[in-house]
């Protein structure tokens, strides 16, 4: 609603305000003087808007300029700043704009247009205004009369305040004096008790020191007994193996003596002695063979000794315990290993294996070739390359025999068997054409164990490529793998290990597909190639976590063997050489790191 007016109209207290057309202000943002008022719409309108309104709303009552409400109220609504206050609710005793009326007073029955409401009010003769003025005059007289009474009362109050302060100060001084005297008495009594207590505590301390010294002596004796028991246990185990070692040395000496006696009898040409020596050698050979078999069937007993008490136990806990160490036999594969850097090899390989102590084979997918590395005591260097005339390169490689390997070509849907001579030249190459693209590959008991991505399975093939068994689901019928890129076989050929890159897991299973264990660790991300040493220890490289994990044969975490501090940078391949105890770890791209492995 427009409320604009000129400066000349608003000067002084006798301001003259003119109502403007509400329609023009709302819709055209212009200000036209009001020329009429619609009682039904409760809106002021200019001459044009009045004509339009009468034409389209014939049933509305529109009053002209002379008869329209003239007592204008120009205050804006605090809740709706663009709206003028136009109404008064007699029930709520509140003023309202149009929006307040529609929202807050829709259920009120007595909401009236403000100018219309006050139209007949005569301020000069109104009873309400007269009463209000009389009440204000009476209140003003009461205020004047009260002023003298308040002054008299202030004199009384000031007098009372002075007396109260004097009384309080005098009494407080007496209280403080009394308080300080009692404090002195308390301190004197405490000093007396302290002297008595100190004498008593000195005596108690002397007794306590003597008691603790006796307990300490008993505790040391108990700890010493526990230590001797553990040491005796492990020494006995070592003695058993050392006895076997002596048997082995004796066996070597006996074998040398038998060979020498037989050789001497033959050289001398004494047939009788040769005959009897042969018979004796035959009997002794049988016994030596039996002893040798006994040595081969005896394995060292691995164990772990650990404290079975907290690092900071209470003295009560220490005194009550009878054991302090736990002895636990473990599998040889669970013994912690350490890795020391040996050398670097430049190679673009995604998979490799140690064929023997002198040769390392690396499958290079990018160059579509097989790289042969010669291993010496001084260094490791590439000295030959087997190129594959194919559209795609090799993926994984496994040892079939001392001079024979199998290589997968997933894009070619082929497995190639390559036989080498002693000088590592290719003697023969046989291709096995398969129906699926195989990635990971391992060899066991004249079978090839392979993995495929479409569908995702691990399969056992005979050497002609025929599928013997398919492993893809667990006992609940759920898929076992999502990305089984690489495989490995346990030394006893009873367990298949799989690295599942997508799930960040390493599951193990029997050859009939029964899951034995699943390794999952927050520090293993993107597992790729894995390998197993002669003790059953599993090594798996995490390409995303930049490390190599050492696992026991039953897939318990032993330790993180290698990490970024060892130069691990996206490791994708790993191989173990039993003959020289070395671990080869391939990075992507371009480098193989070689580490010497030993028991920690």
Coordinates of C-alpha atoms in Angstrom, one line a residue:
X1 CA 0.0 0.0 0.0
X2 CA 1.5 3.3 -1.0
X3 CA 2.1 5.8 1.7
X4 CA 4.4 8.3 -0.1
X5 CA 3.9 12.0 0.3
X6 CA 5.8 15.1 -0.6
X7 CA 8.1 17.0 1.8
X8 CA 5.8 20.0 1.9
X9 CA 3.0 17.7 3.1
X10 CA 5.0 16.3 6.1
X11 CA 6.7 19.4 7.6
X12 CA 6.1 20.1 11.3
X13 CA 3.5 18.4 13.4
X14 CA 0.6 19.3 11.2
X15 CA 1.6 16.9 8.5
X16 CA -0.9 16.3 5.7
X17 CA -0.8 12.7 4.4
X18 CA -2.5 11.6 1.2
X19 CA -3.6 8.0 0.6
X20 CA -2.4 6.4 -2.6
X21 CA -3.9 3.6 -4.7
X22 CA -2.9 0.2 -3.3
X23 CA -3.4 -1.6 -6.6
X24 CA -1.0 0.6 -8.5
X25 CA 1.7 0.3 -5.8
X26 CA 1.4 -3.5 -5.7
X27 CA 1.3 -4.2 -9.4
X28 CA 2.9 -1.2 -11.2
X29 CA 5.2 0.2 -8.4
X30 CA 3.7 3.6 -9.0
X31 CA 1.9 6.0 -6.8
X32 CA -1.6 7.4 -7.8
X33 CA -3.8 9.4 -5.4
X34 CA -6.7 7.3 -4.0
X35 CA -10.1 8.3 -5.4
X36 CA -12.2 5.7 -3.8
X37 CA -12.4 2.8 -1.3
X38 CA -13.8 -0.7 -1.8
X39 CA -15.4 -1.9 1.5
X40 CA -15.4 -5.5 0.4
X41 CA -11.7 -5.6 -0.6
X42 CA -10.8 -3.1 2.1
X43 CA -8.5 -1.3 -0.3
X44 CA -8.0 2.3 -1.5
X45 CA -8.0 2.7 -5.3
X46 CA -7.3 5.5 -7.9
X47 CA -9.9 6.7 -10.3
X48 CA -8.8 4.2 -13.0
X49 CA -8.8 1.3 -10.7
X50 CA -12.2 2.3 -9.3
X51 CA -13.7 2.3 -12.8
X52 CA -12.1 -1.1 -13.5
X53 CA -13.3 -2.5 -10.1
X54 CA -16.9 -1.3 -10.5
X55 CA -17.0 -2.9 -14.0
X56 CA -15.7 -6.3 -12.9
X57 CA -17.0 -6.5 -9.3
X58 CA -20.4 -5.0 -9.5
X59 CA -21.6 -6.5 -6.2
X60 CA -18.7 -4.7 -4.3
X61 CA -19.5 -1.4 -2.5
X62 CA -17.1 1.3 -3.7
X63 CA -17.2 4.6 -2.0
X64 CA -16.0 7.8 -3.7
X65 CA -13.3 10.1 -2.4
X66 CA -15.7 12.3 -0.3
X67 CA -17.3 9.3 1.4
X68 CA -14.2 7.0 1.8
X69 CA -12.5 6.7 5.2
X70 CA -10.3 9.7 5.7
X71 CA -8.5 8.9 8.9
X72 CA -5.4 7.2 7.5
X73 CA -2.9 5.1 9.6
X74 CA 0.5 4.9 7.9
X75 CA 2.4 2.7 10.3
X76 CA 3.9 -0.5 8.7
X77 CA 3.5 -3.9 10.1
X78 CA 6.6 -5.2 12.1
X79 CA 6.1 -8.7 10.8
X80 CA 5.4 -7.6 7.2
X81 CA 7.3 -4.4 6.5
X82 CA 5.6 -3.8 3.1
X83 CA 2.1 -3.9 4.5
X84 CA 0.2 -1.1 6.3
X85 CA -1.7 -1.8 9.6
X86 CA -5.3 -1.6 8.4
X87 CA -7.3 -3.7 10.9
X88 CA -8.0 -4.0 14.6
X89 CA -9.1 -7.3 16.3
X90 CA -11.4 -6.4 19.2
X91 CA -11.2 -10.0 20.5
X92 CA -7.3 -10.1 20.6
X93 CA -6.9 -6.4 21.3
X94 CA -4.3 -6.3 18.5
X95 CA -3.7 -4.4 15.3
X96 CA -3.0 -6.3 12.0
X97 CA -2.1 -5.9 8.4
X98 CA -3.8 -7.8 5.6
X99 CA -1.4 -10.8 5.9
X100 CA -1.7 -10.9 9.7
X101 CA -5.5 -10.8 9.5
X102 CA -5.5 -13.7 7.0
X103 CA -3.0 -15.8 9.0
X104 CA -3.5 -15.0 12.7
X105 CA -7.1 -13.8 12.9
X106 CA -8.9 -16.1 10.5
X107 CA -11.0 -17.6 13.4
X108 CA -11.8 -14.2 15.0
X109 CA -15.3 -12.8 14.5
X110 CA -14.6 -9.1 15.2
X111 CA -11.8 -7.9 13.0
X112 CA -12.6 -4.3 11.7
X113 CA -11.1 -2.0 9.2
X114 CA -9.2 0.6 11.4
X115 CA -10.3 3.8 9.6
X116 CA -13.9 2.6 9.5
X117 CA -13.7 1.6 13.2
X118 CA -12.6 5.1 14.4
X119 CA -14.7 7.0 11.9
X120 CA -17.4 7.9 14.5
X121 CA -15.0 8.4 17.4
X122 CA -14.8 12.0 18.7
X123 CA -11.6 12.4 20.7
X124 CA -12.7 15.6 22.4
X125 CA -15.9 14.1 23.9
X126 CA -14.9 10.4 24.2
X127 CA -15.4 8.9 27.6
X128 CA -12.5 6.5 27.3
X129 CA -10.1 9.3 26.5
X130 CA -11.4 11.5 29.3
X131 CA -11.0 8.7 31.8
X132 CA -7.5 8.0 30.7
X133 CA -6.5 11.7 31.1
X134 CA -8.0 11.8 34.6
X135 CA -6.1 8.6 35.6
X136 CA -2.8 10.1 34.4
X137 CA -3.4 13.3 36.4
X138 CA -4.2 11.3 39.6
X139 CA -1.0 9.2 39.0
X140 CA 1.1 12.4 38.6
X141 CA -0.2 13.7 42.0
X142 CA 0.5 10.3 43.7
X143 CA 4.1 10.4 42.3
X144 CA 4.7 13.9 43.8
X145 CA 3.3 12.9 47.3
X146 CA 5.4 9.7 47.3
X147 CA 8.6 11.7 46.6
X148 CA 8.6 13.3 50.1
X149 CA 7.8 10.0 51.8
X150 CA 10.7 8.3 50.0
X151 CA 13.1 11.1 51.1
X152 CA 12.1 10.6 54.8
X153 CA 12.5 6.8 54.5
X154 CA 16.0 7.2 52.9
X155 CA 17.2 9.0 56.1
X156 CA 16.0 6.1 58.2
X157 CA 17.6 3.5 55.9
X158 CA 21.0 5.3 55.9
X159 CA 20.9 5.4 59.7
X160 CA 20.1 1.7 59.9
X161 CA 22.9 0.9 57.3
X162 CA 25.5 2.7 59.4
X163 CA 24.6 0.9 62.6
X164 CA 24.6 -2.5 60.7
X165 CA 28.1 -2.0 59.2
X166 CA 29.5 -1.0 62.6
X167 CA 28.0 -4.0 64.3
X168 CA 29.2 -6.4 61.6
X169 CA 32.8 -5.0 61.7
X170 CA 33.0 -5.3 65.5
X171 CA 31.6 -8.8 65.5
X172 CA 33.8 -9.9 62.6
X173 CA 37.0 -8.7 64.3
X174 CA 36.1 -10.8 67.4
X175 CA 35.3 -13.9 65.2
X176 CA 38.6 -13.6 63.3
X177 CA 40.6 -13.4 66.5
X178 CA 38.8 -16.5 67.9
X179 CA 39.3 -18.3 64.6
X180 CA 43.0 -17.6 64.5
X181 CA 43.4 -18.9 68.1
X182 CA 41.7 -22.1 67.3
X183 CA 43.8 -22.6 64.1
X184 CA 46.9 -22.3 66.2
X185 CA 45.6 -24.9 68.6
X186 CA 44.9 -27.2 65.6
X187 CA 48.4 -26.8 64.2
X188 CA 50.0 -27.4 67.6
X189 CA 48.0 -30.6 68.0
X190 CA 48.9 -31.7 64.5
X191 CA 52.6 -31.1 65.1
X192 CA 52.4 -33.3 68.2
X193 CA 50.6 -36.1 66.3
X194 CA 53.0 -35.8 63.4
X195 CA 56.0 -36.4 65.7
X196 CA 54.3 -39.5 67.1
X197 CA 53.2 -40.7 63.6
X198 CA 56.7 -40.3 62.2
X199 CA 58.2 -42.4 64.9
X200 CA 55.6 -45.0 64.3
X201 CA 56.0 -44.9 60.5
X202 CA 59.8 -45.3 60.8
X203 CA 59.3 -48.5 62.8
X204 CA 56.7 -49.8 60.3
X205 CA 59.0 -48.9 57.3
X206 CA 61.8 -50.9 58.8
X207 CA 59.5 -53.9 59.2
X208 CA 58.2 -53.4 55.6
X209 CA 61.7 -53.2 54.1
X210 CA 62.6 -56.5 55.8
X211 CA 59.3 -58.2 54.6
X212 CA 59.8 -57.0 51.0
X213 CA 63.4 -58.1 50.9
X214 CA 62.2 -61.6 51.8
X215 CA 59.5 -61.6 49.2
X216 CA 61.9 -60.3 46.5
X217 CA 64.3 -63.2 47.3
X218 CA 61.4 -65.7 46.9
X219 CA 60.2 -64.0 43.7
X220 CA 63.7 -64.1 42.1
X221 CA 63.9 -67.8 43.0
X222 CA 60.5 -68.4 41.3
X223 CA 61.5 -66.5 38.2
X224 CA 64.8 -68.4 38.0
X225 CA 62.9 -71.7 38.2
X226 CA 60.6 -70.6 35.4
X227 CA 63.6 -69.6 33.3
X228 CA 65.4 -72.9 33.9
X229 CA 62.3 -74.9 33.0
X230 CA 61.9 -73.1 29.7
X231 CA 65.7 -73.3 28.9
X232 CA 65.8 -77.0 29.7
X233 CA 62.8 -77.6 27.4
X234 CA 64.3 -75.8 24.4
X235 CA 67.8 -77.3 25.1
X236 CA 66.3 -80.8 25.1
X237 CA 64.7 -80.1 21.7
X238 CA 67.9 -78.8 20.3
X239 CA 69.8 -81.8 21.8
X240 CA 67.4 -84.1 19.9
X241 CA 68.3 -82.5 16.6
X242 CA 72.0 -82.3 17.4
X243 CA 71.9 -86.1 18.0
X244 CA 70.3 -86.5 14.6
X245 CA 73.1 -84.3 13.2
X246 CA 75.7 -86.6 14.7
X247 CA 73.9 -89.6 13.3
X248 CA 74.1 -88.0 9.9
X249 CA 77.9 -87.3 10.2
X250 CA 78.4 -90.9 11.4
X251 CA 76.4 -92.1 8.4
X252 CA 78.6 -90.2 6.0
X253 CA 81.8 -91.7 7.6
X254 CA 80.4 -95.2 7.5
X255 CA 79.4 -94.8 3.9
X256 CA 82.9 -93.6 2.9
X257 CA 84.5 -96.5 4.8
X258 CA 82.2 -99.1 3.0
X259 CA 83.0 -97.6 -0.4
X260 CA 86.8 -97.5 0.4
X261 CA 86.8 -101.2 1.6
X262 CA 84.9 -102.3 -1.5
X263 CA 87.2 -100.3 -3.8
X264 CA 90.3 -101.7 -2.1
X265 CA 89.2 -105.4 -2.4
X266 CA 88.4 -104.8 -6.1
X267 CA 91.8 -103.2 -6.8
X268 CA 93.7 -106.0 -5.0
X269 CA 91.9 -108.6 -7.0
X270 CA 91.2 -110.8 -4.0
X271 CA 88.0 -112.4 -5.1
X272 CA 87.3 -114.0 -1.7
X273 CA 87.8 -110.7 0.1
X274 CA 85.8 -108.9 -2.6
X275 CA 83.0 -111.4 -2.2
X276 CA 82.8 -111.1 1.6
X277 CA 83.2 -107.4 1.4
X278 CA 80.3 -107.2 -1.1
X279 CA 78.1 -109.2 1.2
X280 CA 79.1 -107.1 4.2
X281 CA 78.6 -103.9 2.3
X282 CA 75.2 -105.1 1.1
X283 CA 74.0 -105.7 4.7
X284 CA 75.5 -102.4 5.9
X285 CA 74.0 -100.6 2.9
X286 CA 70.6 -101.7 3.9
X287 CA 71.1 -100.5 7.5
X288 CA 72.6 -97.2 6.3
X289 CA 69.6 -96.7 3.9
X290 CA 67.3 -97.3 6.8
X291 CA 69.2 -94.8 9.0
X292 CA 69.1 -92.3 6.1
X293 CA 65.3 -92.7 5.8
X294 CA 65.0 -92.1 9.5
X295 CA 67.0 -88.8 9.2
X296 CA 64.9 -87.7 6.2
X297 CA 61.7 -88.3 8.1
X298 CA 62.8 -86.2 11.1
X299 CA 62.0 -82.5 11.0
X300 CA 63.1 -79.9 13.5
X301 CA 60.5 -79.0 16.1
X302 CA 59.8 -75.3 15.9
X303 CA 58.6 -73.4 18.8
X304 CA 57.9 -70.0 20.3
X305 CA 58.5 -68.8 23.8
X306 CA 56.6 -65.8 24.9
X307 CA 55.8 -64.0 28.2
X308 CA 52.3 -64.9 29.4
X309 CA 52.0 -61.9 31.7
X310 CA 51.5 -58.2 31.1
X311 CA 54.5 -55.9 30.5
X312 CA 53.6 -53.9 33.7
X313 CA 51.9 -56.3 36.1
X314 CA 51.0 -55.5 39.7
X315 CA 53.3 -56.8 42.4
X316 CA 50.3 -58.8 43.7
X317 CA 49.9 -60.5 40.3
X318 CA 53.7 -61.3 40.1
X319 CA 53.6 -62.9 43.6
X320 CA 50.6 -65.0 42.8
X321 CA 51.7 -66.4 39.5
X322 CA 53.5 -69.7 39.1
X323 CA 54.3 -69.4 35.3
X324 CA 55.8 -66.5 33.5
X325 CA 56.5 -67.9 30.0
X326 CA 54.5 -70.0 27.5
X327 CA 56.0 -72.6 25.3
X328 CA 54.2 -73.3 22.1
X329 CA 55.2 -75.5 19.2
X330 CA 54.6 -73.9 15.8
X331 CA 54.9 -74.9 12.2
X332 CA 58.2 -74.1 10.6
X333 CA 56.5 -71.8 8.2
X334 CA 55.5 -69.5 11.1
X335 CA 59.1 -68.7 12.0
X336 CA 59.9 -65.0 11.4
X337 CA 62.3 -64.2 8.6
X338 CA 64.4 -61.2 7.9
X339 CA 65.3 -59.7 4.5
X340 CA 68.5 -57.9 3.6
X341 CA 69.0 -56.2 0.3
X342 CA 71.2 -58.0 -2.2
X343 CA 70.8 -56.3 -5.6
X344 CA 68.6 -54.7 -8.2
X345 CA 67.6 -56.1 -11.7
X346 CA 66.1 -54.0 -14.5
X347 CA 63.2 -55.9 -15.9
X348 CA 59.7 -55.1 -17.2
X349 CA 58.2 -58.4 -15.8
X350 CA 54.8 -59.0 -14.3
X351 CA 55.6 -62.6 -13.2
X352 CA 58.7 -64.7 -12.6
X353 CA 60.1 -67.8 -11.0
X354 CA 63.4 -69.2 -9.8
X355 CA 64.0 -72.2 -12.1
X356 CA 67.2 -73.2 -10.1
X357 CA 70.0 -71.6 -8.1
X358 CA 71.6 -70.3 -11.3
X359 CA 68.5 -69.2 -13.3
X360 CA 65.6 -66.8 -12.9
X361 CA 62.9 -66.7 -15.6
X362 CA 60.7 -63.5 -16.0
X363 CA 57.5 -63.3 -18.0
X364 CA 57.5 -59.8 -19.7
X365 CA 54.0 -59.1 -20.8
X366 CA 54.9 -55.8 -22.5
X367 CA 57.6 -57.1 -24.8
X368 CA 55.8 -60.5 -25.3
X369 CA 58.9 -62.4 -24.2
X370 CA 60.5 -64.6 -21.6
X371 CA 63.7 -63.1 -20.1
X372 CA 66.4 -65.5 -18.8
X373 CA 68.6 -64.1 -16.0
X374 CA 71.9 -65.8 -15.0
X375 CA 72.6 -65.8 -11.3
X376 CA 76.1 -65.7 -10.1
X377 CA 77.7 -65.0 -6.7
X378 CA 78.7 -61.5 -8.0
X379 CA 75.6 -60.3 -9.8
X380 CA 72.4 -61.2 -11.7
X381 CA 72.1 -60.2 -15.4
X382 CA 69.9 -61.0 -18.4
X383 CA 71.7 -63.1 -21.0
X384 CA 68.9 -64.4 -23.2
X385 CA 65.4 -63.7 -24.3
X386 CA 62.7 -66.0 -25.6
X387 CA 60.4 -64.0 -27.9
X388 CA 56.8 -65.0 -28.6
X389 CA 55.4 -64.2 -32.0
X390 CA 51.9 -63.5 -30.6
X391 CA 49.5 -60.6 -30.4
X392 CA 49.7 -60.5 -26.6
X393 CA 52.3 -61.3 -24.0
X394 CA 52.6 -63.9 -21.3
X395 CA 50.9 -63.5 -17.9
X396 CA 52.2 -66.1 -15.4
X397 CA 54.8 -68.8 -15.3
X398 CA 55.3 -72.0 -13.2
X399 CA 57.9 -74.7 -13.0
X400 CA 56.9 -78.2 -14.3
X401 CA 60.3 -79.9 -14.1
X402 CA 63.9 -78.9 -13.5
X403 CA 64.2 -77.9 -17.2
X404 CA 60.5 -77.3 -18.1
X405 CA 58.0 -74.4 -17.5
X406 CA 54.4 -73.6 -18.3
X407 CA 53.4 -70.1 -19.4
X408 CA 49.9 -68.7 -19.7
X409 CA 48.7 -66.5 -22.5
X410 CA 45.2 -65.4 -21.5
X411 CA 44.4 -63.3 -24.5
X412 CA 45.6 -66.1 -26.8
X413 CA 43.7 -68.8 -24.8
X414 CA 46.8 -70.9 -24.7
X415 CA 49.3 -72.5 -22.3
X416 CA 52.8 -73.0 -23.6
X417 CA 55.1 -75.8 -22.3
X418 CA 58.8 -74.8 -22.8
X419 CA 61.6 -77.3 -22.3
X420 CA 65.2 -76.0 -21.9
X421 CA 68.6 -77.5 -22.3
X422 CA 71.3 -77.3 -19.6
X423 CA 72.6 -74.2 -21.3
X424 CA 69.0 -72.7 -21.2
X425 CA 68.4 -72.8 -24.9
X426 CA 64.8 -73.8 -25.9
X427 CA 64.7 -77.5 -26.8
X428 CA 61.0 -77.8 -27.3
X429 CA 57.7 -75.8 -27.1
X430 CA 54.3 -77.4 -26.9
X431 CA 51.1 -75.4 -27.0
X432 CA 48.0 -76.4 -25.1
X433 CA 44.9 -74.7 -26.6
X434 CA 42.2 -74.1 -24.1
X435 CA 38.7 -72.7 -24.3
X436 CA 39.2 -69.9 -21.7
X437 CA 41.9 -67.3 -21.1
X438 CA 43.9 -68.6 -18.1
X439 CA 45.9 -66.1 -15.9
X440 CA 47.4 -67.6 -12.8
X441 CA 49.1 -71.0 -13.1
X442 CA 50.8 -73.6 -10.8
X443 CA 51.9 -77.2 -11.2
X444 CA 51.3 -80.2 -9.0
X445 CA 51.4 -84.0 -9.5
X446 CA 51.1 -83.9 -13.3
X447 CA 48.3 -81.3 -13.2
X448 CA 48.1 -77.6 -14.0
X449 CA 46.2 -75.5 -11.6
X450 CA 44.9 -72.3 -13.4
X451 CA 42.6 -69.3 -12.8
X452 CA 40.2 -67.7 -15.2
X453 CA 38.2 -64.4 -15.1
X454 CA 35.3 -65.3 -17.3
X455 CA 33.7 -67.0 -15.4
X456 CA 35.8 -66.4 -12.3
X457 CA 37.1 -69.9 -11.3
X458 CA 40.2 -71.9 -10.3
X459 CA 40.5 -75.1 -12.4
X460 CA 42.6 -78.2 -12.3
X461 CA 43.7 -79.4 -15.8
X462 CA 45.6 -82.5 -16.9
X463 CA 48.7 -81.9 -19.1
X464 CA 46.6 -82.0 -22.2
X465 CA 44.3 -79.2 -21.1
X466 CA 41.3 -81.3 -20.1
X467 CA 39.4 -79.9 -17.1
X468 CA 39.6 -82.3 -14.2
X469 CA 38.0 -80.1 -11.5
X470 CA 36.5 -76.6 -11.2
X471 CA 36.6 -74.6 -8.0
X472 CA 34.4 -71.5 -7.8
X473 CA 32.0 -71.6 -4.8
X474 CA 32.3 -72.1 -1.1
X475 CA 30.2 -74.6 1.0
X476 CA 27.3 -72.0 1.1
X477 CA 27.2 -71.7 -2.7
X478 CA 28.7 -68.2 -2.8
X479 CA 31.5 -67.2 -5.2
X480 CA 35.0 -67.8 -3.8
X481 CA 36.9 -65.2 -5.8
X482 CA 36.5 -62.0 -7.8
X483 CA 40.0 -61.6 -9.3
X484 CA 42.2 -64.6 -8.7
X485 CA 45.2 -63.3 -10.7
X486 CA 47.9 -65.6 -9.2
X487 CA 48.3 -69.1 -7.7
X488 CA 50.8 -71.1 -5.6
X489 CA 51.0 -74.7 -4.3
X490 CA 52.2 -75.9 -0.8
X491 CA 55.4 -78.0 -0.7
X492 CA 53.4 -81.1 0.2
X493 CA 51.0 -80.5 -2.7
X494 CA 47.9 -80.5 -0.6
X495 CA 47.0 -76.8 -0.6
X496 CA 46.2 -74.3 -3.3
X497 CA 46.9 -70.6 -2.4
X498 CA 45.1 -67.9 -4.4
X499 CA 45.6 -64.1 -4.4
X500 CA 42.3 -62.3 -4.9
X501 CA 43.2 -58.8 -5.9
X502 CA 39.7 -57.3 -5.8
X503 CA 38.8 -58.7 -2.3
X504 CA 42.3 -58.0 -0.9
X505 CA 42.3 -61.6 0.4
X506 CA 44.5 -64.8 0.1
X507 CA 42.3 -67.9 0.4
X508 CA 43.7 -71.4 0.7
X509 CA 41.9 -74.6 -0.2
X510 CA 42.3 -78.3 -0.8
X511 CA 42.4 -79.7 -4.3
X512 CA 38.7 -80.7 -4.0
X513 CA 37.8 -77.1 -3.3
X514 CA 37.3 -77.1 0.5
X515 CA 38.3 -73.8 1.9
X516 CA 41.0 -74.1 4.7
X517 CA 41.7 -70.5 5.6
X518 CA 41.3 -66.9 4.2
X519 CA 43.9 -64.2 5.0
X520 CA 42.6 -60.6 5.1
X521 CA 44.5 -57.8 6.7
X522 CA 44.1 -54.0 6.6
X523 CA 47.7 -53.6 5.6
X524 CA 47.3 -55.8 2.5
X525 CA 45.9 -54.0 -0.5
X526 CA 45.8 -55.4 -4.1
X527 CA 47.6 -58.7 -3.6
X528 CA 49.3 -60.0 -6.7
X529 CA 51.8 -62.8 -7.2
X530 CA 52.5 -65.1 -4.3
X531 CA 55.1 -67.8 -3.7
X532 CA 55.8 -70.6 -1.1
X533 CA 59.2 -71.7 0.2
X534 CA 60.3 -75.2 1.2
X535 CA 59.0 -74.8 4.8
X536 CA 55.5 -73.8 3.7
X537 CA 56.0 -70.0 4.4
X538 CA 53.8 -68.0 2.0
X539 CA 55.0 -64.6 0.6
X540 CA 52.4 -62.4 -1.0
X541 CA 53.1 -58.9 -2.4
X542 CA 50.5 -56.1 -2.0
X543 CA 50.7 -53.8 -5.0
X544 CA 48.4 -51.1 -3.4
X545 CA 49.9 -51.3 0.1
X546 CA 53.6 -51.4 -1.2
X547 CA 54.6 -54.3 1.0
X548 CA 55.3 -58.1 1.1
X549 CA 53.5 -60.1 3.8
X550 CA 55.0 -63.2 5.4
X551 CA 52.3 -65.8 6.2
X552 CA 52.4 -69.2 7.9
X553 CA 51.2 -72.3 5.9
X554 CA 47.7 -71.9 7.6
X555 CA 47.6 -68.2 6.5
X556 CA 48.3 -66.6 9.9
X557 CA 50.2 -63.3 9.6
X558 CA 53.8 -63.7 10.7
X559 CA 54.9 -60.2 9.8
X560 CA 55.2 -57.6 7.1
X561 CA 58.6 -58.6 5.7
X562 CA 59.1 -55.8 3.2
X563 CA 57.6 -52.3 3.0
X564 CA 58.3 -48.9 1.4
X565 CA 61.5 -48.5 3.5
X566 CA 62.9 -51.5 1.6
X567 CA 62.0 -49.8 -1.8
X568 CA 58.6 -51.4 -2.3
X569 CA 56.8 -49.4 -5.0
X570 CA 53.8 -51.1 -6.5
X571 CA 55.2 -54.7 -6.2
X572 CA 53.3 -57.1 -8.5
X573 CA 55.5 -60.2 -8.5
X574 CA 57.5 -62.3 -6.1
X575 CA 59.5 -65.6 -6.3
X576 CA 61.6 -67.6 -3.8
X577 CA 64.8 -69.5 -4.6
X578 CA 65.3 -72.4 -2.2
X579 CA 68.9 -73.1 -3.1
X580 CA 70.3 -69.6 -2.3
X581 CA 67.5 -68.5 0.1
X582 CA 66.6 -65.4 -2.0
X583 CA 63.4 -63.6 -2.5
X584 CA 62.9 -61.7 -5.9
X585 CA 60.3 -58.9 -5.8
X586 CA 59.2 -57.2 -9.1
X587 CA 58.0 -53.6 -9.2
X588 CA 55.7 -52.1 -11.8
X589 CA 57.4 -50.9 -13.8
X590 CA 61.0 -51.8 -14.5
X591 CA 62.8 -53.2 -11.5
X592 CA 63.3 -56.5 -9.6
X593 CA 64.7 -56.2 -6.1
X594 CA 66.6 -59.2 -4.7
X595 CA 66.8 -59.9 -0.9
X596 CA 68.6 -62.5 1.1
X597 CA 66.2 -64.3 3.5
X598 CA 67.2 -65.8 6.8
X599 CA 65.6 -66.9 10.0
X600 CA 65.3 -63.9 12.4

